[in-house]
Tab-separated table of C-alpha atoms and ligand atoms in Angstrom:
chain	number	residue	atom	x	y	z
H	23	UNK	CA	-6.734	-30.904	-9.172
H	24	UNK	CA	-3.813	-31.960	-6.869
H	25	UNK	CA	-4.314	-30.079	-3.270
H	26	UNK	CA	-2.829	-28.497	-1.723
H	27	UNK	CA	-1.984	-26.594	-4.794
H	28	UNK	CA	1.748	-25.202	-5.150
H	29	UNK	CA	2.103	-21.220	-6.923
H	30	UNK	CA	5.290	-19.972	-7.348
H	31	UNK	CA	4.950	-15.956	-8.338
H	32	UNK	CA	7.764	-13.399	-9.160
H	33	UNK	CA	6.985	-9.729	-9.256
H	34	UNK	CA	9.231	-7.636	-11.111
H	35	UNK	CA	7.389	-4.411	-12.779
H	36	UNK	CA	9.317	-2.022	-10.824
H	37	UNK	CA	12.353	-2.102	-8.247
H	38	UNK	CA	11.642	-4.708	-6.509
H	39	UNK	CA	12.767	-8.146	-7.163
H	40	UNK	CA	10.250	-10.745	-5.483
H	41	UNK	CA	9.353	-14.660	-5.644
H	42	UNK	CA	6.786	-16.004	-3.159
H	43	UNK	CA	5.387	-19.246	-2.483
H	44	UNK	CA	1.739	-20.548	-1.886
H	45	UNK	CA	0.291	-23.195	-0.559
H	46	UNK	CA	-3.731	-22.661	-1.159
H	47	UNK	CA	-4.375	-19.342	0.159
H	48	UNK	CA	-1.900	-19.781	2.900
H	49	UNK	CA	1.885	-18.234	2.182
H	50	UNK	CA	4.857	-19.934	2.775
H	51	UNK	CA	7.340	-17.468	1.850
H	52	UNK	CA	7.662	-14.066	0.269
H	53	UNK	CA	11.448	-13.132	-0.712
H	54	UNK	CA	12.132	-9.740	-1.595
H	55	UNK	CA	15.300	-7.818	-3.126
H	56	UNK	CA	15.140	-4.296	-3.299
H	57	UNK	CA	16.909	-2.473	-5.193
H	58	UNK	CA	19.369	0.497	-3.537
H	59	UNK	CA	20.980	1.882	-6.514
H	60	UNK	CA	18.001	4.316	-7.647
H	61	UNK	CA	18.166	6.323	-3.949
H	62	UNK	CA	20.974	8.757	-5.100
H	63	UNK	CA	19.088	9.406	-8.011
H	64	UNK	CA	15.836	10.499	-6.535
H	65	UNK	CA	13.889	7.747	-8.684
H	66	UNK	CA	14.231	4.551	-10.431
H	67	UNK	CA	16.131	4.141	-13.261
H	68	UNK	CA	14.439	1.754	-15.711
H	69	UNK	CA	18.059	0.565	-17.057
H	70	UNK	CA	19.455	-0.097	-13.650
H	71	UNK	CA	16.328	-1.891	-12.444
H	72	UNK	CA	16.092	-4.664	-15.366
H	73	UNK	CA	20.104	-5.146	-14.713
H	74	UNK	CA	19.700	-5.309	-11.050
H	75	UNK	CA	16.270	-7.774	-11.741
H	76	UNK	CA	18.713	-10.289	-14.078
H	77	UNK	CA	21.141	-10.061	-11.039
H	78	UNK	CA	18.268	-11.118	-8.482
H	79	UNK	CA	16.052	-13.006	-10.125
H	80	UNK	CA	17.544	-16.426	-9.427
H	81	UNK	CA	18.651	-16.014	-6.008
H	82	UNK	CA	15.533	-14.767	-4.750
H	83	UNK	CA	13.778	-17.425	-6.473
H	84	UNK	CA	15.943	-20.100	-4.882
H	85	UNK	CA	15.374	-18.455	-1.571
H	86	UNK	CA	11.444	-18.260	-2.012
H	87	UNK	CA	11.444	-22.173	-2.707
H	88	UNK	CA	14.128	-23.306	0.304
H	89	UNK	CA	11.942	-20.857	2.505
H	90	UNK	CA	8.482	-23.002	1.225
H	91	UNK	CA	10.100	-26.145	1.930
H	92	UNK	CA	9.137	-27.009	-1.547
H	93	UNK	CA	10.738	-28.179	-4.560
H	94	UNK	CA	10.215	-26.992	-8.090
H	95	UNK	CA	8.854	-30.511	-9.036
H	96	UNK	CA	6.359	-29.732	-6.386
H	97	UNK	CA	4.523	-26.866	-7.868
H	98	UNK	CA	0.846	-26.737	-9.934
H	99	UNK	CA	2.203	-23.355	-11.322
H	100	UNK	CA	3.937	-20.813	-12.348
H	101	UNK	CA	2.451	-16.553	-11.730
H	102	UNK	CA	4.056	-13.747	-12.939
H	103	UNK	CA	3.261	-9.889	-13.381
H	104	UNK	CA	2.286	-8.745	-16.452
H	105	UNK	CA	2.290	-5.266	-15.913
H	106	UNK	CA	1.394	-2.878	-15.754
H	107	UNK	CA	5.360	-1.350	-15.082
H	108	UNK	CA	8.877	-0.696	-16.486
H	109	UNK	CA	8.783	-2.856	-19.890
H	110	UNK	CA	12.691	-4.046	-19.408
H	111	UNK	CA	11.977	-4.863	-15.418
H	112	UNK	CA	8.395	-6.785	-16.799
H	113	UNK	CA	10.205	-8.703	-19.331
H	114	UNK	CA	12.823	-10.175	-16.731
H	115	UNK	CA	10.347	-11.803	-14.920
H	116	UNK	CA	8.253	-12.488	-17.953
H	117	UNK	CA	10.592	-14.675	-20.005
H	118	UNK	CA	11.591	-16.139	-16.579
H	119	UNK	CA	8.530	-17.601	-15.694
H	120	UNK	CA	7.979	-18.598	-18.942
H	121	UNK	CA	11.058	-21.097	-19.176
H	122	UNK	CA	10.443	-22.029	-15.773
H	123	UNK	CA	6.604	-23.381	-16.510
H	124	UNK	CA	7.906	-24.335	-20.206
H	125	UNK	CA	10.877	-26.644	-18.583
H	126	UNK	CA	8.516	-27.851	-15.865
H	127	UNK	CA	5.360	-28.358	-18.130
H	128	UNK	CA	2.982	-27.163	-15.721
H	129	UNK	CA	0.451	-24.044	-15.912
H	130	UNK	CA	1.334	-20.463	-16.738
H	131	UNK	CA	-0.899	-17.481	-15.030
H	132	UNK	CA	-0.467	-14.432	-16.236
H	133	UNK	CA	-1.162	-11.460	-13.669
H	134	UNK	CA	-2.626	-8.113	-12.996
H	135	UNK	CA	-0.172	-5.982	-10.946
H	136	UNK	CA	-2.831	-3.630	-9.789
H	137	UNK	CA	-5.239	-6.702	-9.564
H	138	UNK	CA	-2.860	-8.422	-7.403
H	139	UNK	CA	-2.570	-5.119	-5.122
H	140	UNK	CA	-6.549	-5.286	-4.414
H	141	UNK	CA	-6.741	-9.432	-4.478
H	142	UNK	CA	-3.703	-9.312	-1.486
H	143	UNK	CA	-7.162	-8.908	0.707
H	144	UNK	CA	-7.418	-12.683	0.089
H	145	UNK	CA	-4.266	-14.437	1.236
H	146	UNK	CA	-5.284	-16.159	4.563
H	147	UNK	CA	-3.893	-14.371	7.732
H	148	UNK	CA	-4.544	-15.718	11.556
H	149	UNK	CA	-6.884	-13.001	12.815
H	150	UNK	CA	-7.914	-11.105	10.040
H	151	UNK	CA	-10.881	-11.027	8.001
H	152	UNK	CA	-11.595	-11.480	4.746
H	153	UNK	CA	-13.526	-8.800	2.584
H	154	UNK	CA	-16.872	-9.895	1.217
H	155	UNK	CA	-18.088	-8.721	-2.059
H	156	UNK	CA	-19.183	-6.144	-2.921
H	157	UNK	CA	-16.416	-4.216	-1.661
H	158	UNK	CA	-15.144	-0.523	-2.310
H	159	UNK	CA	-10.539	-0.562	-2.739
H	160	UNK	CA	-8.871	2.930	-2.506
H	161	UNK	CA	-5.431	1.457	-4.613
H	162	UNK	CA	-3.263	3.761	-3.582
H	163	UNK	CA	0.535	3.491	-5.123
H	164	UNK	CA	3.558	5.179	-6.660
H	165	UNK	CA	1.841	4.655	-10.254
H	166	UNK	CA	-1.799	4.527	-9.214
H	167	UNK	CA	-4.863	6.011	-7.412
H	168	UNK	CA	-8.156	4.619	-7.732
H	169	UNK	CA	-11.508	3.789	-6.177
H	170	UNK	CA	-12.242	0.409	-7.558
H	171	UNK	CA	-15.906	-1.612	-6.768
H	172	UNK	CA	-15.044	-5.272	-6.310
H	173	UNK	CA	-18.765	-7.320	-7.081
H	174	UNK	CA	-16.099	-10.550	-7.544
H	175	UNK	CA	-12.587	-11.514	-7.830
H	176	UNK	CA	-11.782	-10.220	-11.007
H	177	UNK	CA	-15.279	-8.235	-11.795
H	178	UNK	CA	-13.758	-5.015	-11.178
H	179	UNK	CA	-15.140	-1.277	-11.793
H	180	UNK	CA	-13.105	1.813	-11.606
H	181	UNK	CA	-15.804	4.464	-10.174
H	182	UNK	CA	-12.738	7.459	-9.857
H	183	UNK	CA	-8.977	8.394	-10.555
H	184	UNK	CA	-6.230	10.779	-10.626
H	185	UNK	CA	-6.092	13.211	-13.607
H	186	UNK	CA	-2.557	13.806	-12.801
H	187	UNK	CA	-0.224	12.623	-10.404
H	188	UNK	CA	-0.554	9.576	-7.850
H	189	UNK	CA	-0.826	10.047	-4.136
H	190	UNK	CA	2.502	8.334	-4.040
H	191	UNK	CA	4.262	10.657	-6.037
H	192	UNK	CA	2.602	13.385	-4.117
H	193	UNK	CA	4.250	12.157	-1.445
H	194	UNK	CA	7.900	11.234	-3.160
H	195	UNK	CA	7.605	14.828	-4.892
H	196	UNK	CA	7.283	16.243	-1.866
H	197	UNK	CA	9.749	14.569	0.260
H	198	UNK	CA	12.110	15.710	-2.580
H	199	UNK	CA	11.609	19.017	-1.983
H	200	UNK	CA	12.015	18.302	1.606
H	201	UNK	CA	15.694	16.929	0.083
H	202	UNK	CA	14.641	13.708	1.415
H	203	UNK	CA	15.934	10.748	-0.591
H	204	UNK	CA	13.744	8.397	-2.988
H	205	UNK	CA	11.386	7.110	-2.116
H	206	UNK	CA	10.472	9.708	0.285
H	207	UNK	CA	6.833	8.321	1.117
H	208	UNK	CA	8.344	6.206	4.519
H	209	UNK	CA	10.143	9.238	5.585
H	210	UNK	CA	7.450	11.832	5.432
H	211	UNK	CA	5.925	9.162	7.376
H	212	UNK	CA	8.142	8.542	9.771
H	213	UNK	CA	8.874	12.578	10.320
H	214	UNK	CA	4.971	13.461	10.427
H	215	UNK	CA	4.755	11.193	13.960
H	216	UNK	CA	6.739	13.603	15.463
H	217	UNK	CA	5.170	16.686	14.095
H	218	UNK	CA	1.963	18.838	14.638
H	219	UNK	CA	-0.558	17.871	11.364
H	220	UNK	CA	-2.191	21.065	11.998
H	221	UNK	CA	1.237	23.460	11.868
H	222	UNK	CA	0.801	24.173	8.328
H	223	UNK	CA	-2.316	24.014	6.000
H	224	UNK	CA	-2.089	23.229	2.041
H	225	UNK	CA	-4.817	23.902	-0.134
H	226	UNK	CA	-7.224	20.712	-1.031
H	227	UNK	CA	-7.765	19.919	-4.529
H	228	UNK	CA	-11.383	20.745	-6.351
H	229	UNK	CA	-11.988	17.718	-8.531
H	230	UNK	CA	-14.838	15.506	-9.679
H	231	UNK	CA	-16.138	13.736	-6.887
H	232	UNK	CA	-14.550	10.722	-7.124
H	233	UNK	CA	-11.458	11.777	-8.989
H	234	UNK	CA	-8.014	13.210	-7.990
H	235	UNK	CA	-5.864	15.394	-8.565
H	236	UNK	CA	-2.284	16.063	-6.632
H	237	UNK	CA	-0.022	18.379	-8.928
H	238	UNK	CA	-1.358	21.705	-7.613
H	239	UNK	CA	-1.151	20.503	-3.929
H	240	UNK	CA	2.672	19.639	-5.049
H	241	UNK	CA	2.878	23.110	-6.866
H	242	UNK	CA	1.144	24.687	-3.542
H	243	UNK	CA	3.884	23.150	-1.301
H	244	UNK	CA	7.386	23.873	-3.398
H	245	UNK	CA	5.816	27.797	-3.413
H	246	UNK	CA	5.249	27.382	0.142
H	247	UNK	CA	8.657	25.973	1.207
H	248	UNK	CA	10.024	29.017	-1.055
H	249	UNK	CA	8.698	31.857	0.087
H	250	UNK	CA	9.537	30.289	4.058
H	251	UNK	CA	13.018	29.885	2.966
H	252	UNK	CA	13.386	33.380	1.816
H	253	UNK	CA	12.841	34.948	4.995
H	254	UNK	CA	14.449	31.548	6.594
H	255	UNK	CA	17.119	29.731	5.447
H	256	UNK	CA	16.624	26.777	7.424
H	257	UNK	CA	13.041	26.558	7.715
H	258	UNK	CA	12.978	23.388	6.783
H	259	UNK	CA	15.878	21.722	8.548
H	260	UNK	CA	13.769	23.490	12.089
H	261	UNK	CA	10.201	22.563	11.061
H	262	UNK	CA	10.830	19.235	9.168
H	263	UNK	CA	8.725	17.468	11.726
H	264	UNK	CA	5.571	19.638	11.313
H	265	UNK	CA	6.000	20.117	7.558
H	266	UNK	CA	5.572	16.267	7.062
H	267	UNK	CA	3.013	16.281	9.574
H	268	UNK	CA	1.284	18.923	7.724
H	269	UNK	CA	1.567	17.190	4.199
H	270	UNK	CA	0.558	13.920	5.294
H	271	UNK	CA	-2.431	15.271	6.731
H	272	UNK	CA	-3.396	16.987	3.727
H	273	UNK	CA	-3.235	13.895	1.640
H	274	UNK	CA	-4.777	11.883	4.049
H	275	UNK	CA	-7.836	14.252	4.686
H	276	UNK	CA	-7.900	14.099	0.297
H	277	UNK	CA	-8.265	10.690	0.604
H	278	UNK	CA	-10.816	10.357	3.351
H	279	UNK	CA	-12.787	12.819	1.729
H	280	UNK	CA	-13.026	10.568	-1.511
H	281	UNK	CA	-13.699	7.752	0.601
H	282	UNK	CA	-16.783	9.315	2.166
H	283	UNK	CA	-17.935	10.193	-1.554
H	284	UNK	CA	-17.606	6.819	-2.526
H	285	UNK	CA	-19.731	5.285	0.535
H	286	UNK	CA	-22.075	7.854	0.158
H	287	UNK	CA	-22.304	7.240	-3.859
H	288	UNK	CA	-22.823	3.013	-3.920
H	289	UNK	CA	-24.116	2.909	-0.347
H	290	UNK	CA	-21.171	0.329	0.166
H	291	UNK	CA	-19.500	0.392	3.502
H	292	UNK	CA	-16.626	-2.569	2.835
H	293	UNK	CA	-13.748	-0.797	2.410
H	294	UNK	CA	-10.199	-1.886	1.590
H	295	UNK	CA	-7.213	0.061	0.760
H	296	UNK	CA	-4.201	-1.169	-1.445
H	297	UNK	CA	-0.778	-0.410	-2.595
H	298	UNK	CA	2.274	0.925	-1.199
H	299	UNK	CA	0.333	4.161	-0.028
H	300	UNK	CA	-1.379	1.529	2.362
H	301	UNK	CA	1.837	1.032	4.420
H	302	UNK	CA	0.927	5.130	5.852
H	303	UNK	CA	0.125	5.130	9.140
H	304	UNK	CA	-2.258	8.036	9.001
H	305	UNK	CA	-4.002	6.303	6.645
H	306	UNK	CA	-4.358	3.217	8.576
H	307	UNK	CA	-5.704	4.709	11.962
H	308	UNK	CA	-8.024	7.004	10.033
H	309	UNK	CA	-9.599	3.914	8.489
H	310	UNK	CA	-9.828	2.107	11.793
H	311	UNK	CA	-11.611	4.639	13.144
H	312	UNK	CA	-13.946	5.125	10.536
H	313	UNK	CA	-15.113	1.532	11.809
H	314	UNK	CA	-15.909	2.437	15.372
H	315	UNK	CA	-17.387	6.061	13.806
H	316	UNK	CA	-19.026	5.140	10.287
H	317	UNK	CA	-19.675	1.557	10.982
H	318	UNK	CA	-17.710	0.801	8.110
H	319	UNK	CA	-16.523	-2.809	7.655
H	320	UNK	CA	-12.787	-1.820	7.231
H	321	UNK	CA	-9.494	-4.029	5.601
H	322	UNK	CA	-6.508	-2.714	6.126
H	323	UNK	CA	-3.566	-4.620	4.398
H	324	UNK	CA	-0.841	-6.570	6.286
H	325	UNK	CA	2.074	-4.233	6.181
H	326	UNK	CA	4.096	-6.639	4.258
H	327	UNK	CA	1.457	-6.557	1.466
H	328	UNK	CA	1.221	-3.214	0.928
H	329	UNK	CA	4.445	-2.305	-1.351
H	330	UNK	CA	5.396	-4.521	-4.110
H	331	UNK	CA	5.649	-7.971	-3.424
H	332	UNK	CA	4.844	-11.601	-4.655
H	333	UNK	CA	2.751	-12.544	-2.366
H	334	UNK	CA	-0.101	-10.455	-3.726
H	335	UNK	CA	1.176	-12.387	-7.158
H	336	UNK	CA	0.805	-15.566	-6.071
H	337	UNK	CA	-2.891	-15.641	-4.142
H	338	UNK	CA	-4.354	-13.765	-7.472
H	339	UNK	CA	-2.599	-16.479	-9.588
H	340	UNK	CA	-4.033	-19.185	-6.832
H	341	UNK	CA	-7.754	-17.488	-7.608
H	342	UNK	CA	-6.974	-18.173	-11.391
H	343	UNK	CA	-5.594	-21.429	-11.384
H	344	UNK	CA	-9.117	-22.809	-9.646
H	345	UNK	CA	-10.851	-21.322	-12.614
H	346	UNK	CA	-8.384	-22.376	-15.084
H	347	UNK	CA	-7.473	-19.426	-16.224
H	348	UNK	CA	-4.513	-19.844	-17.688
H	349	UNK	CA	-1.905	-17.602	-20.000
H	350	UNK	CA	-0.832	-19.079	-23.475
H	351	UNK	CA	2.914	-19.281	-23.922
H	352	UNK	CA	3.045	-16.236	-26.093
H	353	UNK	CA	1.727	-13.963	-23.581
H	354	UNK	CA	4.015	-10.905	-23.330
H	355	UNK	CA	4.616	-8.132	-20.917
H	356	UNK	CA	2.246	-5.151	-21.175
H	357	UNK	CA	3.621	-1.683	-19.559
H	358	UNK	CA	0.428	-0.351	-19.323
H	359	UNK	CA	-2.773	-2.138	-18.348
H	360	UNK	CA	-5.985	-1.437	-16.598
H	361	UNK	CA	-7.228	-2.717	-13.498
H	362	UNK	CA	-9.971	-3.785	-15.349
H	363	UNK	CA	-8.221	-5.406	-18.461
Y	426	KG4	O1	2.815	-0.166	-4.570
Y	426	KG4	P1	4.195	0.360	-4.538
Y	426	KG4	O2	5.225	-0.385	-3.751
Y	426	KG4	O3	4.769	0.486	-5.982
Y	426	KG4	C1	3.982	0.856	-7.070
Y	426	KG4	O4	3.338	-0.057	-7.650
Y	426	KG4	O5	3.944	2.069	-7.333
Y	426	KG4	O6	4.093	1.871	-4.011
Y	426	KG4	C2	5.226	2.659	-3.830
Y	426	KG4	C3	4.798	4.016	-3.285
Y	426	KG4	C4	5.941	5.024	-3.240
Y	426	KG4	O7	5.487	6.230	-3.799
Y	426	KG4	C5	6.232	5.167	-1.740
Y	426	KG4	O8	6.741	6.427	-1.372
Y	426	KG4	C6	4.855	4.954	-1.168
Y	426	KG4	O9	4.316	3.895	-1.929
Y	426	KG4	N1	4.897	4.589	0.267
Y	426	KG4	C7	4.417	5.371	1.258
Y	426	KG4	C8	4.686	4.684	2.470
Y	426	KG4	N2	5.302	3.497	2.167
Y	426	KG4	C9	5.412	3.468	0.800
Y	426	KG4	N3	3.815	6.568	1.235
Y	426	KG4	C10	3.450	7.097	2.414
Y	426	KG4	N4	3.667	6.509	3.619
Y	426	KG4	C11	4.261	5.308	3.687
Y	426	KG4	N5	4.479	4.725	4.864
Y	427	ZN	ZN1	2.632	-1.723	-6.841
């Protein structure tokens, strides 16, 4: 095996166009394009994304390998997401790393998106630990949310999960009916630091202990913002602040709780968190303090690593290459998949 070893990786399952380059564990450049045109429409259109990935996909690439320093005779490999995601966005990057490995006749790795979201933990980072196995992820994302056991790489166990909606579209629901634009996660994020968490309290869901469930608390906030706005019209517009404030705490406190189930379930107290949900800041300080508190062993994601991106792509295709785990050239796209599969 040549070392270092070269990955290129391209992400493309949802709106975001990405290529990243890695050297080993180490990345040397993560590109992304995002994609503005779904905003006025309060959530992606599958159409407009695979259009707007075909428009990307080459540019970003180029910029991902002049950012590396690194040529495309250089690399060991080619890593691509597999899904799970939009079919037409999946296929764009698909059939692009395909051609790419085919016309460079090097190695094709075929990857997990929500893998890649948990396996992110591993890209090396001045100052930050690594997670050691076994380890407890709460993958937290627009499409998923999950307590996953980690006893290896890719020996993954899903011990709970939403019955309904995911904690990100808890949050983008609810930012809609805030009239915030898509995706409304950052925003009720960015609001709730100004507001009072406690100003407003929203019923918690009653689930199996390590399951979810967000609909009703969506249900329990439109009636909410309803009835306020019938004896005041701009309730919102004057309470914004605590209203986001008092959402995000909700969700957050939901999450925790889970958490605490988990630890208390498998006696495990390495804890990561993944996904685009990770980027919260409530989220983050809660689980920073639950290592000075608990005594948890804590990983919190870079913030770059938390939404979509290829970086997570290309240190779970790195962890596959060294095993040799390699796709076949008639892999194809999958819009739904597993963690586990
Ligand atoms: O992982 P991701 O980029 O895409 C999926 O695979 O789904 O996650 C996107 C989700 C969106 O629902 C977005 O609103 C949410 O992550 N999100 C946040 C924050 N940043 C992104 N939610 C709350 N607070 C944030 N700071
Ligand atoms: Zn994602």
């Amino acid at each position: 095996m040549k070392s270092p070893v070269y990955i290129l990786a391209i992400e493309s399952s949802c709106d975001d166009t990405s290529a990243a380059v890695i050297s080993n564990t180490t990345i040397l450049s993560n590109v992304t394009a995002n994609q503005e045109v779904h905003a006025k429409y309060g959530g992606v259109v599958p159409e407009l994304a695979s259009r707007a990935h075909q428009q990307n996909i080459v540019p970003v690439v180029e910029q991902a390998l002049k950012n590396a320093n690194i040529k495309k005779e250089e690399l060991s490999a080619i890593a691509f997401t597999k899904g799970p995601g939009l079919m037409g966005s999946l296929l764009v990057g698909t059939s692009f790393a395909k051609s790419m490995a085919l016309a460079l006749n090097i190695p094709l790795l075929d990857i997990n998106h929500m893998q890649a979201h948990i396996l992110a933990h591993f890209i090396s980072e001045e100052n930050t630990k690594l997670p050691s196995f076994p380890f407890i992820c709460l993958t937290i994302s627009g499409g998923h949310t999950q307590i996953v056991k980690l006893t290896n790489y890719f020996e993954m166990e899903i011990l709970g999960e939403t019955i309904d909606d995911a904690v990100g579209e808890a949050f983008d629901k609810s930012a809609k009916i805030l009239g915030l634009p898509y995706p409304g996660g950052p925003l009720i994020d960015k609001y709730a630091q100004l507001g009072n968490p406690k100003a407003y309290s929203f019923t918690k869901p009653k689930v199996g202990n390590l399951d979810f469930s967000f609909s009703g608390l969506k249900t329990g906030i439109l009636y909410f913002i309803q009835k306020q706005e019938r004896n005041n019209p701009n309730f919102i517009a004057e309470n914004r602040n605590d209203i986001c404030a008092s959402i995000q705490h909700t969700i957050v406190e939901i999450l925790m709780d889970k958490l605490k189930n988990a630890v208390k379930e498998t006696g495990i107290k390495n804890i990561a968190i993944a996904g685009g949900v990770s980027a919260n800041t409530e989220i983050r300080k809660r689980l920073s303090k639950a290592e000075k508190y608990w005594g948890w062993s804590t990983y919190i994601p870079k913030f770059e690593y938390t939404t979509d991106n290829a970086a997570m792509i290309a240190i779970t295709g790195y962890l596959k290459y060294i095993q040799q785990d390699y796709a076949s050239m008639n892999v194809t796209a999958k819009a739904r998949l597993k963690v586990t599969d």
